[in-house]
Amino acid sequence: MYGDFAAVDSIDFEVQPGESFGLLGPNGAGKSTTMRMIGGTLDRSGGTLQVLGMDPAERGPEVRAHLGVIPQQDNLDEELRVRDNLVMYGRYFGLPRSYLGPKADELLAFAQLEAKATAKVGDLSGGMKRRLTIARGLVNEPRILLLDEPTTGLDPQARHILWDRLFRLKEAGTTLVVTTHFMDEAEQLCDRLIVVDKGRIMAHGSPAQLIREHSTREVVEVRFGSERNAQVVAELEGVGVRNEVLPDRILIYTPDGEGALEEITRRGLHPVTSLVRRSSLEDVFLRLTGRSLVD
Amino acid sequence: MTTSTPARRVAIPPVLAGLTSGNVGAVLERGFTVIRNQNWMILLSGFFEPVFYLLAMGIGMGGLVGEVSGPGGRPITYAAYIAPALLATSAMNGAIYDSTWNVFFKLRFARLYEAMLQTSLGPLDVALGEILMALFRGFVYALGFLGVLAVMGLVSSWWALAMVPVAVLIAFGFAALGMAVTSYLKNFQQMDVVNFVMLPMFLFSATLYPISVYPEAIQWFVMAMPLWHGVELMRQLSVGHLTAMTVLHVGYFVGMTAAGLWLTTVRLRALFLR
Protein backbone atom coordinates (compact mmCIF):
# COMPACT_ATOMS: atom_id res chain seq x y z
CA MET A 1 0.00 0.00 0.00
CA TYR A 2 1.41 3.33 -0.83
CA GLY A 3 0.13 6.75 -1.76
CA ASP A 4 -2.59 6.69 0.86
CA PHE A 5 -3.36 9.55 3.19
CA ALA A 6 -6.41 9.24 5.38
CA ALA A 7 -8.25 11.53 7.79
CA VAL A 8 -6.72 14.94 8.32
CA ASP A 9 -8.59 16.75 11.08
CA SER A 10 -12.20 16.72 9.90
CA ILE A 11 -10.97 16.26 6.36
CA ASP A 12 -10.89 12.72 5.00
CA PHE A 13 -9.28 11.86 1.72
CA GLU A 14 -7.13 9.28 0.01
CA VAL A 15 -4.63 9.76 -2.77
CA GLN A 16 -3.75 6.99 -5.20
CA PRO A 17 -0.21 6.41 -6.51
CA GLY A 18 0.50 8.38 -9.67
CA GLU A 19 -2.53 10.55 -9.16
CA SER A 20 -2.55 14.32 -9.22
CA PHE A 21 -4.68 15.41 -6.31
CA GLY A 22 -5.80 18.94 -5.45
CA LEU A 23 -6.86 20.71 -2.29
CA LEU A 24 -8.80 23.72 -3.44
CA GLY A 25 -10.03 26.45 -1.18
CA PRO A 26 -9.69 30.06 -0.08
CA ASN A 27 -6.81 31.31 2.06
CA GLY A 28 -7.10 30.09 5.63
CA ALA A 29 -9.01 26.92 4.78
CA GLY A 30 -6.25 24.82 6.37
CA LYS A 31 -4.53 23.68 3.19
CA SER A 32 -0.96 24.48 4.25
CA THR A 33 -1.53 22.97 7.69
CA THR A 34 -2.66 19.77 6.02
CA MET A 35 0.45 19.75 3.84
CA ARG A 36 2.79 20.22 6.80
CA MET A 37 1.12 17.37 8.66
CA ILE A 38 1.64 15.09 5.67
CA GLY A 39 5.38 15.84 5.80
CA GLY A 40 5.46 15.34 9.58
CA THR A 41 6.89 18.83 10.16
CA LEU A 42 3.90 19.92 12.22
CA ASP A 43 2.62 17.90 15.16
CA ARG A 44 -1.06 17.22 14.79
CA SER A 45 -3.31 17.08 17.82
CA GLY A 46 -5.38 14.10 16.76
CA GLY A 47 -6.75 11.98 13.98
CA THR A 48 -4.92 9.41 11.89
CA LEU A 49 -2.66 9.96 8.94
CA GLN A 50 -0.81 7.46 6.80
CA VAL A 51 1.68 8.32 4.11
CA LEU A 52 3.19 5.38 2.24
CA GLY A 53 1.83 3.19 5.02
CA MET A 54 3.60 5.15 7.77
CA ASP A 55 2.58 7.82 10.26
CA PRO A 56 4.75 10.86 9.49
CA ALA A 57 4.56 12.06 13.11
CA GLU A 58 6.33 8.89 14.21
CA ARG A 59 8.54 8.13 11.23
CA GLY A 60 9.11 11.57 9.73
CA PRO A 61 12.59 11.00 8.26
CA GLU A 62 11.54 7.73 6.57
CA VAL A 63 8.38 9.25 5.12
CA ARG A 64 10.15 12.40 3.94
CA ALA A 65 12.82 10.36 2.16
CA HIS A 66 10.12 9.78 -0.47
CA LEU A 67 8.54 13.24 -0.39
CA GLY A 68 9.33 16.37 -2.35
CA VAL A 69 8.09 19.38 -0.42
CA ILE A 70 7.45 22.70 -2.14
CA PRO A 71 6.35 25.11 0.61
CA GLN A 72 4.14 28.10 -0.04
CA GLN A 73 6.94 30.53 0.77
CA ASP A 74 10.35 29.76 -0.71
CA ASN A 75 12.83 28.75 1.99
CA LEU A 76 16.00 28.53 -0.07
CA ASP A 77 19.35 28.66 1.72
CA GLU A 78 20.49 32.25 1.15
CA GLU A 79 23.96 31.47 2.47
CA LEU A 80 24.60 28.99 -0.32
CA ARG A 81 24.84 29.54 -4.08
CA VAL A 82 22.17 28.31 -6.49
CA ARG A 83 23.74 24.97 -7.43
CA ASP A 84 24.91 24.34 -3.86
CA ASN A 85 21.30 24.70 -2.76
CA LEU A 86 20.47 21.62 -4.81
CA VAL A 87 23.54 19.61 -3.82
CA MET A 88 23.31 20.36 -0.10
CA TYR A 89 19.59 19.62 -0.02
CA GLY A 90 20.40 16.23 -1.52
CA ARG A 91 23.04 15.70 1.16
CA TYR A 92 20.31 16.16 3.79
CA PHE A 93 18.70 13.07 2.25
CA GLY A 94 22.00 11.22 2.66
CA LEU A 95 22.59 11.06 -1.10
CA PRO A 96 26.21 10.72 -2.28
CA ARG A 97 27.96 13.55 -4.10
CA SER A 98 28.67 11.29 -7.09
CA TYR A 99 24.92 11.11 -7.64
CA LEU A 100 24.21 14.74 -6.76
CA GLY A 101 26.64 16.35 -9.19
CA PRO A 102 24.92 15.18 -12.39
CA LYS A 103 21.53 15.42 -10.68
CA ALA A 104 22.06 19.09 -9.80
CA ASP A 105 22.97 19.87 -13.42
CA GLU A 106 19.94 17.99 -14.67
CA LEU A 107 17.68 19.92 -12.29
CA LEU A 108 19.23 23.26 -13.21
CA ALA A 109 18.34 22.49 -16.82
CA PHE A 110 14.83 21.41 -15.78
CA ALA A 111 14.38 24.73 -13.97
CA GLN A 112 16.06 26.68 -16.81
CA LEU A 113 18.65 28.03 -14.38
CA GLU A 114 21.87 26.70 -15.94
CA ALA A 115 23.19 30.24 -16.35
CA LYS A 116 22.60 30.97 -12.67
CA ALA A 117 24.44 27.97 -11.20
CA THR A 118 26.93 30.06 -9.24
CA ALA A 119 24.66 33.05 -8.58
CA LYS A 120 23.59 34.08 -5.11
CA VAL A 121 20.05 33.07 -4.24
CA GLY A 122 19.25 36.63 -3.19
CA ASP A 123 19.93 37.86 -6.73
CA LEU A 124 17.31 35.61 -8.36
CA SER A 125 13.90 36.88 -9.49
CA GLY A 126 10.73 35.59 -7.84
CA GLY A 127 10.01 33.19 -10.69
CA MET A 128 13.56 31.85 -10.65
CA LYS A 129 13.44 31.29 -6.89
CA ARG A 130 10.19 29.41 -7.29
CA ARG A 131 11.63 27.20 -10.03
CA LEU A 132 14.72 26.54 -7.89
CA THR A 133 12.52 25.59 -4.94
CA ILE A 134 10.64 23.13 -7.12
CA ALA A 135 13.84 21.73 -8.63
CA ARG A 136 15.24 21.32 -5.11
CA GLY A 137 12.15 19.34 -4.10
CA LEU A 138 12.93 16.84 -6.89
CA VAL A 139 16.52 16.09 -5.89
CA ASN A 140 15.57 12.85 -4.08
CA GLU A 141 13.29 11.73 -6.95
CA PRO A 142 10.24 11.73 -4.70
CA ARG A 143 7.31 9.38 -5.15
CA ILE A 144 5.02 12.09 -3.83
CA LEU A 145 5.42 15.79 -4.53
CA LEU A 146 3.66 18.17 -2.13
CA LEU A 147 3.08 21.53 -3.80
CA ASP A 148 1.67 24.29 -1.62
CA GLU A 149 0.36 27.11 -3.82
CA PRO A 150 3.03 26.42 -6.44
CA THR A 151 2.40 29.45 -8.67
CA THR A 152 1.14 32.12 -6.28
CA GLY A 153 2.90 35.40 -6.98
CA LEU A 154 4.19 34.41 -10.42
CA ASP A 155 3.42 36.21 -13.68
CA PRO A 156 1.36 34.31 -16.31
CA GLN A 157 4.37 33.26 -18.37
CA ALA A 158 6.22 31.86 -15.36
CA ARG A 159 3.06 30.04 -14.28
CA HIS A 160 2.77 28.30 -17.63
CA ILE A 161 6.41 27.22 -17.58
CA LEU A 162 5.83 25.72 -14.15
CA TRP A 163 2.64 23.95 -15.15
CA ASP A 164 4.47 22.44 -18.07
CA ARG A 165 7.23 21.17 -15.77
CA LEU A 166 4.73 19.73 -13.30
CA PHE A 167 2.78 18.08 -16.06
CA ARG A 168 5.93 16.31 -17.22
CA LEU A 169 6.54 15.00 -13.71
CA LYS A 170 3.02 13.69 -13.58
CA GLU A 171 3.58 11.94 -16.89
CA ALA A 172 6.69 10.37 -15.40
CA GLY A 173 4.50 8.83 -12.67
CA THR A 174 5.08 11.17 -9.72
CA THR A 175 2.11 11.56 -7.39
CA LEU A 176 1.26 15.24 -7.05
CA VAL A 177 -0.61 16.77 -4.13
CA VAL A 178 -1.36 20.39 -4.92
CA THR A 179 -3.02 23.10 -2.86
CA THR A 180 -4.25 26.13 -4.72
CA HIS A 181 -6.82 28.84 -4.65
CA PHE A 182 -6.54 29.25 -8.41
CA MET A 183 -9.29 27.45 -10.28
CA ASP A 184 -7.44 27.38 -13.58
CA GLU A 185 -4.45 25.81 -11.84
CA ALA A 186 -6.60 23.07 -10.35
CA GLU A 187 -8.15 22.40 -13.75
CA GLN A 188 -4.74 22.26 -15.40
CA LEU A 189 -3.02 20.04 -12.85
CA CYS A 190 -5.49 17.90 -10.93
CA ASP A 191 -7.07 14.58 -11.86
CA ARG A 192 -9.17 14.77 -8.76
CA LEU A 193 -9.69 17.34 -6.08
CA ILE A 194 -11.51 18.28 -2.94
CA VAL A 195 -13.01 21.72 -2.43
CA VAL A 196 -12.31 22.79 1.15
CA ASP A 197 -13.94 25.68 2.94
CA LYS A 198 -13.92 26.42 6.68
CA GLY A 199 -12.35 23.06 7.46
CA ARG A 200 -15.05 21.08 5.65
CA ILE A 201 -14.99 19.25 2.35
CA MET A 202 -17.61 20.92 0.19
CA ALA A 203 -17.24 18.58 -2.79
CA HIS A 204 -14.88 16.08 -4.33
CA GLY A 205 -14.34 14.62 -7.78
CA SER A 206 -12.55 15.33 -11.03
CA PRO A 207 -12.73 18.92 -12.34
CA ALA A 208 -15.04 17.83 -15.18
CA GLN A 209 -17.22 15.83 -12.80
CA LEU A 210 -17.51 18.72 -10.35
CA ILE A 211 -18.45 21.09 -13.14
CA ARG A 212 -21.04 18.61 -14.43
CA GLU A 213 -22.53 18.07 -10.99
CA HIS A 214 -22.53 21.61 -9.70
CA SER A 215 -22.74 23.78 -12.78
CA THR A 216 -23.94 23.80 -16.39
CA ARG A 217 -21.90 23.29 -19.54
CA GLU A 218 -21.72 26.98 -20.41
CA VAL A 219 -22.03 30.33 -18.70
CA VAL A 220 -23.13 33.64 -20.17
CA GLU A 221 -21.67 36.68 -18.43
CA VAL A 222 -23.61 39.86 -19.08
CA ARG A 223 -23.07 43.37 -17.74
CA PHE A 224 -25.71 46.06 -17.75
CA GLY A 225 -23.79 48.55 -15.62
CA SER A 226 -23.61 48.25 -11.87
CA GLU A 227 -26.94 50.05 -11.19
CA ARG A 228 -29.05 48.14 -13.69
CA ASN A 229 -27.82 44.58 -13.00
CA ALA A 230 -30.16 43.92 -10.07
CA GLN A 231 -33.09 45.52 -11.88
CA VAL A 232 -32.64 43.50 -15.08
CA VAL A 233 -32.23 40.13 -13.39
CA ALA A 234 -36.02 39.62 -13.07
CA GLU A 235 -36.38 39.97 -16.82
CA LEU A 236 -33.73 37.28 -17.37
CA GLU A 237 -35.79 34.68 -15.53
CA GLY A 238 -35.97 31.44 -17.52
CA VAL A 239 -33.23 32.29 -20.01
CA GLY A 240 -30.86 29.84 -18.37
CA VAL A 241 -31.13 27.12 -15.76
CA ARG A 242 -30.07 29.49 -13.00
CA ASN A 243 -28.81 33.07 -12.57
CA GLU A 244 -26.14 34.39 -10.22
CA VAL A 245 -25.95 38.15 -9.57
CA LEU A 246 -22.49 39.45 -8.74
CA PRO A 247 -21.77 43.11 -7.97
CA ASP A 248 -20.41 43.79 -11.46
CA ARG A 249 -22.16 41.20 -13.67
CA ILE A 250 -24.85 38.57 -13.98
CA LEU A 251 -23.95 34.94 -14.64
CA ILE A 252 -26.49 32.87 -16.54
CA TYR A 253 -25.97 29.12 -16.29
CA THR A 254 -27.14 27.26 -19.37
CA PRO A 255 -26.29 24.24 -21.53
CA ASP A 256 -26.37 26.50 -24.62
CA GLY A 257 -24.65 29.87 -24.29
CA GLU A 258 -25.25 31.23 -27.80
CA GLY A 259 -28.92 30.28 -27.61
CA ALA A 260 -29.27 32.05 -24.27
CA LEU A 261 -27.64 35.18 -25.66
CA GLU A 262 -30.08 35.21 -28.59
CA GLU A 263 -32.97 34.84 -26.15
CA ILE A 264 -31.70 37.86 -24.18
CA THR A 265 -31.63 39.96 -27.35
CA ARG A 266 -35.09 38.74 -28.34
CA ARG A 267 -36.39 39.95 -24.97
CA GLY A 268 -35.16 43.42 -25.93
CA LEU A 269 -32.32 43.49 -23.41
CA HIS A 270 -29.02 44.96 -24.54
CA PRO A 271 -26.11 44.24 -22.19
CA VAL A 272 -23.10 46.57 -22.26
CA THR A 273 -20.84 43.54 -22.62
CA SER A 274 -21.55 39.85 -22.97
CA LEU A 275 -19.37 36.76 -22.92
CA VAL A 276 -20.10 33.09 -23.46
CA ARG A 277 -17.64 30.70 -21.80
CA ARG A 278 -17.33 27.16 -20.54
CA SER A 279 -18.15 26.53 -16.91
CA SER A 280 -15.12 26.41 -14.63
CA LEU A 281 -14.32 25.37 -11.09
CA GLU A 282 -14.82 29.01 -10.15
CA ASP A 283 -18.53 28.46 -10.88
CA VAL A 284 -18.52 25.29 -8.82
CA PHE A 285 -17.05 27.14 -5.88
CA LEU A 286 -19.51 29.98 -6.26
CA ARG A 287 -22.37 27.49 -6.32
CA LEU A 288 -21.10 25.57 -3.30
CA THR A 289 -20.19 28.46 -1.04
CA GLY A 290 -22.22 31.35 -2.38
CA ARG A 291 -19.14 33.49 -2.82
CA SER A 292 -16.24 33.78 -5.19
CA LEU A 293 -12.90 32.30 -4.31
CA VAL A 294 -10.46 35.14 -4.83
CA ASP A 295 -11.77 38.09 -2.84
CA MET B 1 15.44 10.98 -15.10
CA THR B 2 17.27 8.20 -13.32
CA THR B 3 15.09 5.87 -11.33
CA SER B 4 17.10 4.83 -8.29
CA THR B 5 18.21 7.13 -5.50
CA PRO B 6 21.11 5.53 -3.67
CA ALA B 7 20.28 6.82 -0.17
CA ARG B 8 22.44 5.84 2.77
CA ARG B 9 20.97 3.55 5.39
CA VAL B 10 21.86 3.83 9.08
CA ALA B 11 20.48 1.76 11.96
CA ILE B 12 18.43 4.03 14.26
CA PRO B 13 17.50 3.03 17.81
CA PRO B 14 13.67 2.84 18.04
CA VAL B 15 13.49 5.56 20.75
CA LEU B 16 14.88 8.10 18.32
CA ALA B 17 12.83 7.04 15.29
CA GLY B 18 11.12 10.09 13.85
CA LEU B 19 13.75 12.40 15.34
CA THR B 20 16.84 11.45 13.38
CA SER B 21 18.08 9.82 10.21
CA GLY B 22 21.61 9.55 11.60
CA ASN B 23 22.82 12.12 9.10
CA VAL B 24 24.29 14.85 11.34
CA GLY B 25 27.21 14.96 8.91
CA ALA B 26 25.13 16.75 6.27
CA VAL B 27 24.32 19.57 8.71
CA LEU B 28 28.04 19.96 9.44
CA GLU B 29 28.84 19.88 5.75
CA ARG B 30 26.45 22.77 5.21
CA GLY B 31 28.05 24.65 8.10
CA PHE B 32 31.56 24.28 6.68
CA THR B 33 30.41 25.25 3.17
CA VAL B 34 28.92 28.44 4.60
CA ILE B 35 32.12 29.21 6.56
CA ARG B 36 34.13 28.77 3.36
CA ASN B 37 31.88 31.24 1.51
CA GLN B 38 31.70 33.62 4.45
CA ASN B 39 33.24 36.99 4.94
CA TRP B 40 36.34 36.26 7.00
CA MET B 41 35.94 39.48 8.96
CA ILE B 42 32.87 38.01 10.68
CA LEU B 43 34.93 35.04 11.77
CA LEU B 44 37.81 37.19 12.97
CA SER B 45 35.59 39.43 15.09
CA GLY B 46 34.82 36.48 17.39
CA PHE B 47 38.54 35.89 17.84
CA PHE B 48 39.34 39.49 18.72
CA GLU B 49 36.70 39.91 21.42
CA PRO B 50 38.68 38.29 24.27
CA VAL B 51 41.92 39.72 22.90
CA PHE B 52 40.56 43.27 23.25
CA TYR B 53 39.39 42.55 26.80
CA LEU B 54 42.82 41.16 27.60
CA LEU B 55 44.61 44.22 26.24
CA ALA B 56 42.30 46.75 27.92
CA MET B 57 41.85 45.10 31.31
CA GLY B 58 44.78 42.75 31.64
CA ILE B 59 47.51 45.01 30.29
CA GLY B 60 45.88 48.44 30.69
CA MET B 61 44.17 48.15 34.05
CA GLY B 62 46.59 45.44 35.10
CA GLY B 63 49.28 48.12 35.30
CA LEU B 64 47.40 49.67 38.23
CA VAL B 65 46.76 46.32 39.90
CA GLY B 66 50.23 44.77 39.74
CA GLU B 67 50.68 41.17 40.88
CA VAL B 68 47.89 39.10 42.37
CA SER B 69 47.70 35.73 44.03
CA GLY B 70 47.08 32.95 41.49
CA PRO B 71 45.95 29.34 41.94
CA GLY B 72 47.85 27.69 44.79
CA GLY B 73 48.81 31.14 46.10
CA ARG B 74 51.61 31.73 43.59
CA PRO B 75 51.89 35.43 42.56
CA ILE B 76 51.07 36.09 38.89
CA THR B 77 50.47 39.23 36.82
CA TYR B 78 46.90 40.55 36.64
CA ALA B 79 46.84 39.82 32.87
CA ALA B 80 47.79 36.18 33.52
CA TYR B 81 45.10 36.11 36.23
CA ILE B 82 42.19 37.20 34.03
CA ALA B 83 43.32 35.66 30.69
CA PRO B 84 42.02 32.14 31.49
CA ALA B 85 38.76 33.69 32.72
CA LEU B 86 38.38 35.57 29.44
CA LEU B 87 38.86 32.34 27.51
CA ALA B 88 36.14 30.62 29.57
CA THR B 89 33.84 33.62 29.08
CA SER B 90 34.38 33.77 25.33
CA ALA B 91 33.64 30.02 25.06
CA MET B 92 30.42 30.66 26.96
CA ASN B 93 29.39 33.72 24.94
CA GLY B 94 30.06 32.10 21.56
CA ALA B 95 28.13 28.96 22.46
CA ILE B 96 25.18 30.90 23.84
CA TYR B 97 25.06 33.24 20.86
CA ASP B 98 25.10 30.31 18.42
CA SER B 99 22.51 28.26 20.28
CA THR B 100 20.05 31.06 21.04
CA TRP B 101 20.18 34.09 18.69
CA ASN B 102 21.51 32.18 15.69
CA VAL B 103 19.13 29.26 16.13
CA PHE B 104 16.18 31.59 16.65
CA PHE B 105 17.05 33.57 13.55
CA LYS B 106 17.43 30.49 11.36
CA LEU B 107 14.19 29.12 12.77
CA ARG B 108 12.01 32.17 12.32
CA PHE B 109 13.55 34.35 9.63
CA ALA B 110 15.96 32.45 7.39
CA ARG B 111 13.65 29.41 7.74
CA LEU B 112 16.69 27.21 7.23
CA TYR B 113 15.49 24.54 9.63
CA GLU B 114 12.10 24.44 7.96
CA ALA B 115 13.89 23.52 4.71
CA MET B 116 16.15 20.98 6.45
CA LEU B 117 13.18 19.31 8.11
CA GLN B 118 11.42 18.88 4.76
CA THR B 119 14.14 16.31 4.00
CA SER B 120 14.90 13.07 5.77
CA LEU B 121 16.82 15.01 8.43
CA GLY B 122 15.15 14.88 11.82
CA PRO B 123 15.10 17.56 14.53
CA LEU B 124 17.82 15.74 16.48
CA ASP B 125 20.17 15.82 13.46
CA VAL B 126 19.64 19.56 13.10
CA ALA B 127 20.10 20.27 16.81
CA LEU B 128 23.26 18.15 17.13
CA GLY B 129 24.70 19.53 13.91
CA GLU B 130 24.23 23.11 15.04
CA ILE B 131 25.70 22.38 18.48
CA LEU B 132 28.74 20.71 16.87
CA MET B 133 29.24 23.70 14.57
CA ALA B 134 29.17 25.97 17.61
CA LEU B 135 31.83 23.74 19.21
CA PHE B 136 33.97 23.92 16.10
CA ARG B 137 33.94 27.72 16.18
CA GLY B 138 34.68 27.61 19.93
CA PHE B 139 37.62 25.30 19.23
CA VAL B 140 39.12 27.59 16.59
CA TYR B 141 38.77 30.69 18.77
CA ALA B 142 40.22 28.92 21.81
CA LEU B 143 43.21 27.76 19.78
CA GLY B 144 43.82 31.31 18.55
CA PHE B 145 43.46 32.85 21.98
CA LEU B 146 45.80 30.30 23.57
CA GLY B 147 48.33 31.20 20.89
CA VAL B 148 48.06 34.86 21.90
CA LEU B 149 48.50 33.94 25.58
CA ALA B 150 51.57 31.85 24.81
CA VAL B 151 53.16 34.64 22.78
CA MET B 152 52.44 37.15 25.56
CA GLY B 153 53.92 34.76 28.14
CA LEU B 154 50.68 34.55 30.11
CA VAL B 155 50.69 30.77 30.55
CA SER B 156 53.29 28.88 32.51
CA SER B 157 52.56 25.16 32.15
CA TRP B 158 52.12 22.49 29.50
CA TRP B 159 48.75 21.87 31.13
CA ALA B 160 47.66 25.06 29.37
CA LEU B 161 47.26 22.99 26.19
CA ALA B 162 44.27 21.37 27.90
CA MET B 163 42.60 24.79 27.94
CA VAL B 164 41.54 24.23 24.31
CA PRO B 165 39.53 21.01 24.85
CA VAL B 166 38.22 22.49 28.10
CA ALA B 167 36.97 25.54 26.18
CA VAL B 168 35.14 23.12 23.87
CA LEU B 169 33.67 21.34 26.91
CA ILE B 170 32.47 24.66 28.38
CA ALA B 171 30.97 25.57 25.01
CA PHE B 172 29.27 22.17 24.83
CA GLY B 173 27.58 22.67 28.18
CA PHE B 174 26.32 26.14 27.32
CA ALA B 175 25.28 25.28 23.75
CA ALA B 176 23.30 22.22 24.83
CA LEU B 177 21.51 24.19 27.53
CA GLY B 178 21.12 27.24 25.28
CA MET B 179 19.37 25.19 22.60
CA ALA B 180 16.92 23.86 25.22
CA VAL B 181 16.27 27.41 26.46
CA THR B 182 15.60 28.58 22.90
CA SER B 183 12.76 26.07 22.64
CA TYR B 184 10.90 28.13 25.28
CA LEU B 185 11.44 31.48 23.57
CA LYS B 186 8.75 33.04 21.43
CA ASN B 187 10.18 36.41 20.35
CA PHE B 188 13.27 38.60 20.33
CA GLN B 189 12.20 40.44 23.50
CA GLN B 190 12.56 37.22 25.44
CA MET B 191 16.03 36.85 23.93
CA ASP B 192 17.06 39.91 25.92
CA VAL B 193 16.48 37.89 29.08
CA VAL B 194 19.33 35.66 27.94
CA ASN B 195 21.64 38.68 27.77
CA PHE B 196 20.39 39.80 31.17
CA VAL B 197 21.67 36.53 32.63
CA MET B 198 24.94 36.37 30.67
CA LEU B 199 26.40 39.78 31.44
CA PRO B 200 26.24 39.56 35.28
CA MET B 201 27.53 35.99 35.07
CA PHE B 202 30.60 37.30 33.23
CA LEU B 203 31.14 40.22 35.63
CA PHE B 204 30.55 38.44 38.94
CA SER B 205 31.88 34.88 38.46
CA ALA B 206 35.28 35.73 39.98
CA THR B 207 36.48 36.48 36.48
CA LEU B 208 38.21 39.82 37.22
CA TYR B 209 38.88 39.41 40.97
CA PRO B 210 38.94 36.53 43.47
CA ILE B 211 35.72 35.08 44.86
CA SER B 212 36.97 35.83 48.39
CA VAL B 213 35.75 39.43 48.10
CA TYR B 214 32.15 38.20 48.56
CA PRO B 215 30.42 37.31 51.83
CA GLU B 216 30.11 33.55 52.24
CA ALA B 217 26.42 33.32 51.22
CA ILE B 218 27.11 35.04 47.91
CA GLN B 219 30.19 32.90 47.39
CA TRP B 220 27.99 29.80 47.48
CA PHE B 221 25.68 31.36 44.93
CA VAL B 222 28.56 32.21 42.59
CA MET B 223 29.96 28.71 42.96
CA ALA B 224 26.63 27.29 41.82
CA MET B 225 26.94 29.19 38.51
CA PRO B 226 28.57 27.36 35.58
CA LEU B 227 30.94 30.13 34.52
CA TRP B 228 32.71 30.14 37.90
CA HIS B 229 33.66 26.49 37.36
CA GLY B 230 34.89 27.29 33.88
CA VAL B 231 36.96 30.22 35.11
CA GLU B 232 38.53 28.27 37.98
CA LEU B 233 39.27 25.28 35.76
CA MET B 234 40.97 27.43 33.12
CA ARG B 235 42.96 29.29 35.77
CA GLN B 236 44.23 26.05 37.28
CA LEU B 237 45.28 24.72 33.89
CA SER B 238 47.05 27.93 32.89
CA VAL B 239 49.59 27.48 35.71
CA GLY B 240 49.39 23.69 35.98
CA HIS B 241 47.95 23.72 39.53
CA LEU B 242 45.62 20.71 39.52
CA THR B 243 43.62 19.68 42.61
CA ALA B 244 40.57 17.59 43.50
CA MET B 245 38.55 20.67 42.56
CA THR B 246 39.74 20.25 38.96
CA VAL B 247 37.79 17.02 38.72
CA LEU B 248 34.72 18.68 40.25
CA HIS B 249 34.84 21.53 37.69
CA VAL B 250 35.11 19.10 34.79
CA GLY B 251 32.30 17.03 36.30
CA TYR B 252 30.11 20.12 36.52
CA PHE B 253 30.34 20.68 32.76
CA VAL B 254 29.93 17.02 31.90
CA GLY B 255 26.73 17.05 33.96
CA MET B 256 25.58 20.32 32.44
CA THR B 257 26.17 18.97 28.93
CA ALA B 258 24.25 15.78 29.66
CA ALA B 259 21.36 17.71 31.21
CA GLY B 260 21.32 20.20 28.35
CA LEU B 261 21.31 17.47 25.68
CA TRP B 262 18.57 15.60 27.51
CA LEU B 263 16.38 18.69 27.82
CA THR B 264 17.06 19.68 24.20
CA THR B 265 16.02 16.21 23.02
CA VAL B 266 12.83 16.35 25.09
CA ARG B 267 12.06 19.81 23.72
CA LEU B 268 12.92 19.02 20.07
CA ARG B 269 9.31 18.84 18.92
CA ALA B 270 8.46 22.10 20.67
CA LEU B 271 11.55 23.71 19.14
CA PHE B 272 11.26 22.60 15.53
CA LEU B 273 7.80 21.19 14.83
CA ARG B 274 5.71 24.29 15.49
Coordinates of C-alpha atoms in Angstrom, one line a residue, chain A residues 224 228 232 235-236 239 261-271:
Chain A
F224 CA -25.7 46.1 -17.7
R228 CA -29.1 48.1 -13.7
V232 CA -32.6 43.5 -15.1
E235 CA -36.4 40.0 -16.8
L236 CA -33.7 37.3 -17.4
V239 CA -33.2 32.3 -20.0
L261 CA -27.6 35.2 -25.7
E262 CA -30.1 35.2 -28.6
E263 CA -33.0 34.8 -26.2
I264 CA -31.7 37.9 -24.2
T265 CA -31.6 40.0 -27.4
R266 CA -35.1 38.7 -28.3
R267 CA -36.4 40.0 -25.0
G268 CA -35.2 43.4 -25.9
L269 CA -32.3 43.5 -23.4
H270 CA -29.0 45.0 -24.5
P271 CA -26.1 44.2 -22.2

